Amino acid sequence: MKKPILLSTPHIGDRELEFVKQAFETNWIAPAGPHIDAFEQEFCQVTGAGYAAAVSSGTAAIHLALQLVGVEVGDEVFCSTLTFVASANPIVYLGAKPVFIDSDRTSWNMDPHLLQEALEKRARYGKLPKAVIVVHLYGQTADLDPIIKICNQYDIPLIEDAAESLGATYKGCFSGTFGRIGIYSFNGNKIITTSGGGMLVSDDSQLVAKARFLATQARDPAPHYQHSQVGYNYRLSNVSAGIGRGQLCVLEQRIASRQRNFRIYASGLGRLPGIEFMPEPDYGCATRWLTCLTIDPKAFGADKEQVRLALAKEQIESRPVWKPLHLQPLFAECESIGGTVAEDLFARGLCLPSGSNLATEDLQRVIDEIIAVHRCSQKKELSLFI
Ligand SMILES: *Cc1c(COP(=O)(O)O)cnc(C)c1O
């Protein structure tokens, strides 16, 4: 049987075990400790973020972020529609309502024009959302300048979901550092991992201090465990933070490997009819966390699902582009602004194996299989005419 090629797996460097061993040797096996503080500081140095709070997941970070900007029961929060469900679930945790915004074709991320139109309209009715969550998908930032300008105009806090885009830049600065709050994920499939974890960043030190407070059960400063508001158990463990410190040391290499995957795929598949890769606008540099493409079935000869199944038969894991949230049964009642671009990207989009630990031979196997699907489909069509 052929060796499986998976979509995106953890890729551990040389130093993680050393940090984890330190945690064991000093008995800091707890959701507190020196690795957490160091991980937060080093994360700020690498990203340029002002302040950071390490938490148990990216989802927890979004939950805290929404609460910190004051989202409450009955409020509305605008959110990109083309994303993983974790971007919007915390809106529902707080009893607020998501309103989904379509993508643009140039970045696959939130369309700034649609956002502007929607907010102008809402301002006329006096019904502005409490926050905007912009998602930077697959390692690429949204077009932030116009989005920030519109949000500032209406004084709406912007939360950046940079779970998939650590290391991606917009006009030279890291994604996640532009909004009022940015969040990252260190889940096992992300560009770096702590086995599970997340980070919340902001330039407002008080906001980040409040995030830490809420993430540790909202304990008032008293020796007898006093509480005046609801808190959560959302801190990252010191052991996980040790893994994170090791992973930060290799972030640059991980980004370079994923960009290399993309270049190899682009040169191997770019000339096939009907294949288009996720475009990369000039304003930034994508990490290509996942290499994504769209397949036009008429031109290519097979659709994205046929390609996915053919790859799966060869032990190669690929995945459809996110199903837009406005199409999810969970959000059937929610309002959506536009949606046809995200729907089209979902209908034709596929994510290829993109781990930073893939060998050139692995990538070649994926390329060869996709070329084989194209050839077969052409022959079948020919056979109809013979
Ligand atoms: C992975 C992911 C999250 C959630 O992060 P977790 O650490 O898994 O909770 C949120 N948003 C997006 C876009 C993601 O890809």
Coordinates of C-alpha atoms and ligand atoms in Angstrom, one line a residue:
M1 CA 0.0 0.0 0.0
K2 CA 1.2 3.5 -0.8
K3 CA 2.3 5.9 2.0
P4 CA -0.6 8.2 2.9
I5 CA -0.1 11.9 2.1
L6 CA -2.1 14.0 4.6
L7 CA -3.4 17.6 4.2
S8 CA -1.3 19.3 7.0
T9 CA 0.4 17.6 9.9
P10 CA 2.4 18.8 12.8
H11 CA 6.1 19.4 12.1
I12 CA 8.2 19.5 15.2
G13 CA 11.7 21.2 15.2
D14 CA 14.8 20.6 17.3
R15 CA 14.0 22.6 20.4
E16 CA 10.4 21.8 21.5
L17 CA 11.4 18.7 23.5
E18 CA 14.1 20.7 25.4
F19 CA 11.5 23.3 26.5
V20 CA 9.0 20.6 27.4
K21 CA 11.7 18.8 29.4
Q22 CA 12.4 22.1 31.3
A23 CA 8.7 22.2 32.2
F24 CA 8.9 18.7 33.6
E25 CA 12.1 19.3 35.5
T26 CA 10.8 22.4 37.1
N27 CA 7.4 20.8 37.7
W28 CA 5.6 23.7 35.9
I29 CA 2.9 21.3 34.6
A30 CA 0.1 23.8 34.9
P31 CA -1.8 26.5 33.0
A32 CA 0.8 29.0 34.4
G33 CA 4.5 29.2 34.4
P34 CA 7.6 30.7 32.8
H35 CA 7.1 29.2 29.3
I36 CA 3.8 30.9 29.0
D37 CA 5.2 34.3 29.8
A38 CA 8.2 33.7 27.5
F39 CA 6.0 32.4 24.7
E40 CA 3.8 35.5 24.9
Q41 CA 6.8 37.8 24.8
E42 CA 8.6 36.0 22.0
F43 CA 5.3 35.9 20.0
C44 CA 5.1 39.7 20.2
Q45 CA 8.7 40.0 19.1
V46 CA 8.1 37.8 16.1
T47 CA 4.8 39.3 15.0
G48 CA 5.2 42.9 16.1
A49 CA 2.0 42.7 18.2
G50 CA 1.9 44.9 21.3
Y51 CA 0.7 42.5 23.9
A52 CA -0.3 38.8 23.8
A53 CA -2.3 36.3 26.0
A54 CA -1.7 32.6 25.4
V55 CA -5.0 30.6 25.6
S56 CA -6.2 27.1 25.1
S57 CA -7.5 27.5 21.5
G58 CA -8.1 29.9 18.7
T59 CA -11.8 29.5 19.3
A60 CA -11.4 30.5 23.0
A61 CA -9.4 33.6 21.8
I62 CA -12.3 34.7 19.5
H63 CA -14.8 34.1 22.4
L64 CA -12.7 36.4 24.7
A65 CA -12.2 38.9 21.9
L66 CA -15.9 39.3 21.3
Q67 CA -16.5 39.7 25.0
L68 CA -13.7 42.3 25.4
V69 CA -15.2 44.5 22.7
G70 CA -18.6 44.3 24.4
V71 CA -20.6 41.9 22.4
E72 CA -23.8 41.0 24.2
V73 CA -27.0 39.0 23.8
G74 CA -29.0 40.3 20.8
D75 CA -26.1 42.2 19.2
E76 CA -25.0 41.6 15.6
V77 CA -21.5 40.7 14.5
F78 CA -20.4 40.8 10.9
C79 CA -18.1 37.9 9.9
S80 CA -16.6 36.5 6.7
T81 CA -18.8 33.7 5.3
L82 CA -16.0 31.7 3.7
T83 CA -14.3 30.3 6.7
F84 CA -14.2 27.5 9.3
V85 CA -17.2 27.4 11.7
A86 CA -14.9 28.3 14.6
S87 CA -14.8 31.9 13.4
A88 CA -18.5 32.4 14.1
N89 CA -19.4 29.8 16.8
P90 CA -18.3 32.2 19.6
I91 CA -20.8 34.8 18.3
V92 CA -23.5 32.3 19.1
Y93 CA -21.9 31.4 22.5
L94 CA -22.6 35.1 23.5
G95 CA -26.2 35.0 22.3
A96 CA -25.3 37.4 19.5
K97 CA -26.2 37.0 15.8
P98 CA -23.7 36.6 13.0
V99 CA -24.3 38.4 9.7
F100 CA -22.1 36.9 6.9
I101 CA -20.2 38.9 4.3
D102 CA -19.1 37.5 1.0
S103 CA -15.5 37.2 -0.4
D104 CA -13.9 39.0 -3.2
R105 CA -12.3 37.1 -6.0
T106 CA -8.9 38.8 -5.7
S107 CA -8.1 37.5 -2.2
W108 CA -11.0 35.0 -1.4
N109 CA -11.4 37.1 1.8
M110 CA -14.0 39.6 2.9
D111 CA -15.0 42.0 0.2
P112 CA -14.4 45.6 1.5
H113 CA -17.0 47.1 -0.9
L114 CA -19.7 44.8 0.3
L115 CA -18.7 45.6 3.9
Q116 CA -18.9 49.4 3.2
E117 CA -22.3 49.1 1.5
A118 CA -23.7 47.0 4.3
L119 CA -22.4 49.4 7.0
E120 CA -23.7 52.5 5.2
K121 CA -27.1 50.9 5.0
R122 CA -27.0 49.8 8.6
A123 CA -26.0 53.3 9.7
R124 CA -29.0 54.8 7.9
Y125 CA -31.3 52.4 10.0
G126 CA -29.2 53.0 13.2
K127 CA -28.5 49.3 13.4
L128 CA -24.8 48.9 13.3
P129 CA -23.1 45.7 14.3
K130 CA -21.1 45.5 17.6
A131 CA -18.0 44.1 15.9
V132 CA -16.6 42.9 12.6
I133 CA -14.6 39.6 12.4
V134 CA -12.4 39.5 9.3
V135 CA -10.8 36.1 8.5
H136 CA -7.5 35.8 6.7
L137 CA -8.0 32.5 4.9
Y138 CA -5.4 29.8 4.0
G139 CA -2.4 32.0 4.9
Q140 CA -3.5 35.2 3.1
T141 CA -4.6 38.5 4.5
A142 CA -7.8 40.3 3.5
D143 CA -7.5 43.8 2.0
L144 CA -7.1 45.4 5.4
D145 CA -6.7 49.2 4.7
P146 CA -10.3 49.8 3.3
I147 CA -11.8 47.4 5.9
I148 CA -10.0 49.3 8.8
K149 CA -11.1 52.7 7.3
I150 CA -14.7 51.7 7.1
C151 CA -14.7 50.2 10.6
N152 CA -13.0 53.3 12.0
Q153 CA -15.6 55.5 10.3
Y154 CA -18.4 53.8 12.1
D155 CA -16.3 53.2 15.3
I156 CA -16.8 49.4 15.1
P157 CA -14.0 47.3 16.6
L158 CA -12.3 45.0 14.1
I159 CA -11.3 41.5 15.2
E160 CA -8.8 39.7 13.0
D161 CA -9.2 35.9 12.8
A162 CA -5.6 35.1 11.8
A163 CA -5.8 31.4 12.9
E164 CA -4.7 30.3 9.4
S165 CA -2.4 33.2 8.6
L166 CA 0.4 33.5 11.2
G167 CA 3.4 34.9 9.2
A168 CA 1.3 36.3 6.3
T169 CA 2.0 40.0 5.8
Y170 CA -0.1 43.0 4.6
K171 CA 2.0 45.9 3.4
G172 CA 5.0 44.5 5.4
C173 CA 3.3 43.9 8.7
F174 CA 2.0 40.6 10.2
S175 CA -1.7 39.7 9.8
G176 CA -3.4 39.8 13.1
T177 CA -1.7 43.0 14.3
F178 CA -4.0 45.5 12.6
G179 CA -7.3 45.2 14.3
R180 CA -8.4 46.1 17.8
I181 CA -7.7 42.4 18.6
G182 CA -6.1 39.6 16.6
I183 CA -6.3 35.9 17.3
Y184 CA -4.2 32.9 16.2
S185 CA -4.5 29.2 16.5
F186 CA -1.9 26.5 17.3
N187 CA -4.0 23.5 16.5
G188 CA -2.2 20.5 15.1
N189 CA -2.9 21.4 11.4
K190 CA -1.9 25.1 11.6
I191 CA 1.5 26.5 10.4
I192 CA 2.9 26.0 13.9
T193 CA 1.3 24.0 16.7
T194 CA 1.3 23.6 20.5
S195 CA -0.8 20.4 20.0
G196 CA -3.7 22.7 20.8
G197 CA -3.7 26.4 21.7
G198 CA -4.3 29.9 20.6
M199 CA -3.1 33.5 21.1
L200 CA -5.0 36.8 21.6
V201 CA -3.0 40.0 20.7
S202 CA -3.7 43.7 20.9
D203 CA -1.8 47.0 21.2
D204 CA -4.0 47.8 24.2
S205 CA -2.3 46.4 27.3
Q206 CA -5.4 46.7 29.4
L207 CA -7.4 44.7 27.0
V208 CA -4.9 41.8 27.0
A209 CA -4.7 42.0 30.8
K210 CA -8.5 41.6 30.8
A211 CA -8.2 38.6 28.5
R212 CA -5.9 36.9 30.9
F213 CA -8.3 37.7 33.8
L214 CA -11.3 36.3 32.0
A215 CA -9.2 33.2 30.9
T216 CA -8.4 32.3 34.5
Q217 CA -11.9 32.2 35.9
A218 CA -12.1 36.0 36.4
R219 CA -10.5 35.9 39.9
D220 CA -10.6 39.3 41.7
P221 CA -7.4 40.2 43.5
A222 CA -8.2 38.6 46.9
P223 CA -6.6 35.6 48.6
H224 CA -10.0 33.9 49.1
Y225 CA -11.1 33.4 45.5
Q226 CA -13.6 36.1 45.0
H227 CA -15.5 36.5 41.7
S228 CA -17.7 39.4 40.5
Q229 CA -18.2 38.2 36.9
V230 CA -18.3 35.0 34.8
G231 CA -14.9 33.7 33.7
Y232 CA -13.5 30.8 31.8
N233 CA -10.7 28.2 32.1
Y234 CA -9.0 29.2 28.9
R235 CA -5.3 29.5 29.7
L236 CA -2.7 27.6 27.7
S237 CA -0.7 25.1 29.7
N238 CA 3.0 25.7 30.4
V239 CA 3.9 22.4 28.7
S240 CA 2.1 23.5 25.5
A241 CA 3.7 26.9 25.7
G242 CA 7.1 25.1 25.7
I243 CA 6.2 23.4 22.5
G244 CA 5.1 26.8 21.1
R245 CA 8.4 28.4 22.0
G246 CA 10.2 25.7 20.0
Q247 CA 7.8 26.1 17.1
L248 CA 8.4 29.9 17.0
C249 CA 12.1 29.2 16.4
V250 CA 11.2 27.4 13.1
L251 CA 8.3 29.6 12.0
E252 CA 10.3 31.2 9.2
Q253 CA 11.3 27.8 7.8
R254 CA 7.8 26.5 8.0
I255 CA 6.5 29.5 6.0
A256 CA 9.3 29.0 3.4
S257 CA 8.4 25.2 3.0
R258 CA 4.7 25.9 2.5
Q259 CA 5.5 28.6 -0.1
R260 CA 7.8 26.1 -1.8
N261 CA 4.9 23.6 -1.9
F262 CA 2.8 26.2 -3.7
R263 CA 5.5 26.9 -6.2
I264 CA 6.0 23.2 -7.0
Y265 CA 2.2 22.7 -7.4
A266 CA 2.0 25.9 -9.5
S267 CA 4.7 24.8 -11.9
G268 CA 3.4 21.2 -12.1
L269 CA -0.3 22.0 -12.5
G270 CA -0.6 25.7 -13.5
R271 CA -0.8 25.0 -17.2
L272 CA -3.6 22.4 -17.1
P273 CA -6.9 23.8 -18.5
G274 CA -9.4 24.8 -15.9
I275 CA -7.0 25.0 -13.0
E276 CA -6.5 28.3 -11.2
F277 CA -4.7 28.8 -7.9
M278 CA -5.9 31.1 -5.1
P279 CA -4.6 34.5 -6.4
E280 CA -2.2 36.6 -4.3
P281 CA -2.8 40.4 -4.4
D282 CA 0.2 42.7 -4.5
Y283 CA -0.5 44.2 -1.1
G284 CA 0.9 41.3 0.9
C285 CA 2.7 38.1 1.0
A286 CA 0.8 34.8 1.6
T287 CA 2.3 31.9 3.6
R288 CA 0.3 29.4 1.5
W289 CA -0.7 27.6 4.7
L290 CA -2.7 25.5 2.3
T291 CA -2.3 25.5 -1.4
C292 CA -5.8 25.9 -2.8
L293 CA -7.0 25.8 -6.4
T294 CA -10.3 25.9 -8.3
I295 CA -11.2 23.4 -11.0
D296 CA -13.5 24.4 -13.8
P297 CA -15.0 21.0 -14.7
K298 CA -15.8 21.9 -18.3
A299 CA -12.2 22.9 -19.1
F300 CA -10.5 20.4 -16.9
G301 CA -12.7 17.3 -17.7
A302 CA -13.5 16.4 -14.1
D303 CA -14.9 18.3 -11.1
K304 CA -13.2 19.0 -7.8
E305 CA -15.1 16.1 -6.1
Q306 CA -13.9 13.6 -8.7
V307 CA -10.4 14.8 -8.3
R308 CA -10.7 14.6 -4.5
L309 CA -11.9 11.0 -4.8
A310 CA -9.2 10.0 -7.3
L311 CA -6.6 11.4 -4.9
A312 CA -8.2 9.6 -1.9
K313 CA -7.9 6.3 -3.8
E314 CA -4.2 6.9 -4.0
Q315 CA -4.0 7.6 -0.2
I316 CA -3.8 11.4 -0.8
E317 CA -5.9 13.6 1.4
S318 CA -7.3 16.8 -0.1
R319 CA -10.2 18.8 1.1
P320 CA -12.9 21.0 -0.4
V321 CA -12.6 24.8 0.2
W322 CA -14.6 25.7 3.4
K323 CA -18.4 25.4 2.9
P324 CA -19.5 29.1 3.4
L325 CA -21.1 29.6 6.8
H326 CA -24.3 31.1 5.2
L327 CA -24.9 27.7 3.6
Q328 CA -24.4 25.8 6.9
P329 CA -27.6 24.4 8.4
L330 CA -26.5 25.8 11.8
F331 CA -26.8 29.3 10.4
A332 CA -29.8 28.8 8.2
E333 CA -31.7 31.7 9.9
C334 CA -28.8 34.2 9.7
E335 CA -28.6 37.1 7.3
S336 CA -26.0 37.0 4.6
I337 CA -24.7 39.9 2.5
G338 CA -23.8 38.6 -1.0
G339 CA -22.6 35.0 -1.0
T340 CA -22.3 34.0 -4.7
V341 CA -18.4 34.4 -4.8
A342 CA -18.0 32.2 -1.7
E343 CA -20.5 29.7 -3.1
D344 CA -18.6 29.5 -6.4
L345 CA -15.2 29.0 -4.6
F346 CA -16.8 26.2 -2.5
A347 CA -18.3 24.6 -5.6
R348 CA -14.9 24.5 -7.5
G349 CA -12.3 24.8 -4.8
L350 CA -9.9 22.2 -3.4
C351 CA -7.1 22.3 -0.9
L352 CA -4.0 20.2 -1.6
P353 CA -1.7 18.5 0.8
S354 CA 0.4 21.3 2.1
G355 CA 2.4 20.3 5.2
S356 CA 5.8 21.8 5.7
N357 CA 7.1 18.2 6.1
L358 CA 6.1 16.9 2.7
A359 CA 8.9 15.7 0.4
T360 CA 9.3 16.7 -3.2
E361 CA 8.3 13.1 -4.2
D362 CA 5.1 13.5 -2.2
L363 CA 4.2 16.7 -4.1
Q364 CA 5.1 15.0 -7.4
R365 CA 2.7 12.1 -6.6
V366 CA -0.1 14.6 -6.0
I367 CA 0.7 16.4 -9.3
D368 CA 1.0 13.2 -11.3
E369 CA -2.3 11.9 -10.0
I370 CA -4.1 15.2 -10.9
I371 CA -2.6 15.1 -14.4
A372 CA -3.7 11.5 -14.7
V373 CA -7.3 12.5 -13.8
H374 CA -7.2 15.1 -16.5
R375 CA -5.8 12.7 -19.1
C376 CA -8.3 10.0 -18.3
S377 CA -11.2 12.5 -18.6
Q378 CA -9.9 13.6 -22.0
K379 CA -9.7 10.0 -23.3
K380 CA -13.2 9.3 -22.1
E381 CA -14.5 12.3 -24.0
L382 CA -12.6 11.1 -27.1
S383 CA -14.0 7.6 -26.8
L384 CA -17.5 9.1 -27.0
F385 CA -16.7 10.2 -30.5
I386 CA -15.0 7.0 -31.8
Ligands
LIG1 C1 -8.4 26.7 13.1 C2 -9.3 27.9 13.0 C3 -9.9 28.5 14.1 C4 -10.0 27.8 15.5 O1 -8.8 27.6 16.1 P1 -8.7 26.4 17.2 O2 -7.4 26.6 17.8 O3 -8.9 25.1 16.4 O4 -9.9 26.6 18.1 C5 -10.6 29.7 13.9 N1 -10.7 30.2 12.7 C6 -10.1 29.7 11.6 C7 -10.3 30.4 10.3 C8 -9.4 28.5 11.7 O5 -8.9 27.9 10.6

